[in-house]
Amino acid sequence: MSVYIMPIQTAVIMFLLLSIFLTIPWLIYVYRKYGFLSIWASIVAFSFIFYLLSALFLVLLPLPDTRNTCALQPSDTVHYSLAPFSFITDTINSSKIIWTQPVTYMQILKQSAFLQAAFNILLLLPFGVYLRYFLQNKRYWKRALGLGVGLSLFFEITQVTGIYGIYNCPYRIFDVDDLILNSAGALFGFLIAPMILALFPSKKNLLAKRDKIQESQVVRPLAQLLAVFIDFMLVHVSWNMTLGLFTSNEMIEFIYKTAGFFVVYFIVPLVWDGRTAGTGILRFELTDSEGDVPKWQAMLKRMVALYVPWILSAFLNILTAIEPDMDSELYVYHVWLTMAVFGFLIIMWIVLFIHAAFVIFKKGKRTFYFDYASGITPRKDMDEGLK
């Protein structure tokens, strides 16, 4: 059993690492496509990624301890098996079946050759189920079969090439039976998928909800937060790609990011008709109560409201970077000031978290503090949505 558990554990770790980098791009994609965060679509997409990782690691792991795998094998080792359906004869020959005694037939289920064949069918069966969800129509069974053959062929080639030359000899063989059984599993999964997918929300319902939501100009709260995050990351990444390459001075970073806030959250929406980089990516704009571009005073208030939590956090970083001498009279004041700022920040972020959770729970019926304070209303860019 450990031969299966270890690859799954590796897939879990790799999946968690990938999720860190894929979550934001996925949220951007799903908001642009549907206009809301679909939990079901997210489960399907991320579970599909996890499944592919698991299938790949089940095929490849465990890896040999050395790259010189040729030294571990006899010189006459054959790295391929091209005789189709040999698993049938292997299963029969390795079992003690007496054809005149049906009770002995059950021994087939205990043979390693049979279990290996069953594993190869089950390996790509979920792949067929996912394909049915993505392709929707049963008439695409040929396409599903072709994709199943392609994925299985990728696995077999990866094995027979020693993971494309990483190992100097294959440590697993190219088996045409694996190719046949994997492909059959994908096709079988595609055919039985309706019985499984009937237990979950359909893609048609998802698209119908998208059409209904797109008729409204209300921007979902998570999309608003995502846009703010994208704008902030623009400031942060620009620092790391420019001055941050040459200096780690806290004060220079503070001045740079302050200027970045001013440009990204104030100048850009003023000259781009109420859009920032984040709102432009997510296809909505900032407007006043009449639906027009907000005045500069409102934009400035919104920028300040977003800037204050960051500047307080940056101030704490600057304080902790200062290391006064313990014998100095200012040392005690520095400690108390740092603790006071730290305590205030904890309370502030807890309040902001509760506030954000409340707004998200209300699904757009309440606005975030930075929009409420500035009198700004996020609205969908209808011209962009028609593209």
Short mmCIF file of N, CA and C in Angstrom, two decimals, residues 7-8 11 49-61 119 123-124 151 155:
data_model
loop_
_atom_site.label_atom_id
_atom_site.label_comp_id
_atom_site.label_asym_id
_atom_site.label_seq_id
_atom_site.Cartn_x
_atom_site.Cartn_y
_atom_site.Cartn_z
N PRO A 7 3.34 8.38 -3.41
CA PRO A 7 3.07 9.30 -4.53
C PRO A 7 1.93 10.26 -4.24
N ILE A 8 0.88 9.78 -3.54
CA ILE A 8 -0.25 10.65 -3.21
C ILE A 8 0.20 11.76 -2.25
N ALA A 11 2.04 14.28 -4.17
CA ALA A 11 1.09 15.08 -4.96
C ALA A 11 0.43 16.14 -4.09
N ILE A 49 -6.33 19.48 -11.23
CA ILE A 49 -4.88 19.65 -11.12
C ILE A 49 -4.30 18.61 -10.14
N PHE A 50 -4.97 18.45 -9.00
CA PHE A 50 -4.49 17.48 -8.01
C PHE A 50 -4.53 16.07 -8.58
N TYR A 51 -5.59 15.75 -9.31
CA TYR A 51 -5.70 14.41 -9.91
C TYR A 51 -4.56 14.16 -10.90
N LEU A 52 -4.27 15.13 -11.77
CA LEU A 52 -3.20 14.95 -12.75
C LEU A 52 -1.84 14.77 -12.06
N LEU A 53 -1.61 15.53 -11.00
CA LEU A 53 -0.36 15.36 -10.25
C LEU A 53 -0.29 13.98 -9.62
N SER A 54 -1.40 13.54 -9.05
CA SER A 54 -1.42 12.21 -8.42
C SER A 54 -1.16 11.13 -9.45
N ALA A 55 -1.82 11.22 -10.61
CA ALA A 55 -1.63 10.22 -11.66
C ALA A 55 -0.18 10.19 -12.13
N LEU A 56 0.41 11.38 -12.31
CA LEU A 56 1.80 11.45 -12.77
C LEU A 56 2.75 10.83 -11.75
N PHE A 57 2.56 11.15 -10.48
CA PHE A 57 3.46 10.63 -9.45
C PHE A 57 3.24 9.14 -9.21
N LEU A 58 2.01 8.66 -9.39
CA LEU A 58 1.77 7.22 -9.27
C LEU A 58 2.50 6.46 -10.36
N VAL A 59 2.66 7.08 -11.52
CA VAL A 59 3.35 6.45 -12.64
C VAL A 59 4.87 6.51 -12.46
N LEU A 60 5.38 7.61 -11.91
CA LEU A 60 6.83 7.83 -11.88
C LEU A 60 7.51 7.47 -10.57
N LEU A 61 6.80 7.57 -9.46
CA LEU A 61 7.43 7.35 -8.15
C LEU A 61 7.25 5.91 -7.69
N PHE A 119 -5.63 -1.42 -11.88
CA PHE A 119 -5.05 -0.11 -11.55
C PHE A 119 -4.92 0.77 -12.78
N LEU A 123 -6.67 4.32 -13.26
CA LEU A 123 -5.77 5.48 -13.27
C LEU A 123 -6.34 6.63 -14.10
N LEU A 124 -6.89 6.33 -15.27
CA LEU A 124 -7.41 7.39 -16.14
C LEU A 124 -8.93 7.44 -16.18
N LEU A 151 -2.63 11.12 -23.14
CA LEU A 151 -2.09 11.22 -21.79
C LEU A 151 -1.35 9.94 -21.40
N PHE A 155 2.68 9.32 -20.44
CA PHE A 155 3.20 8.59 -19.28
C PHE A 155 4.21 7.53 -19.72
#
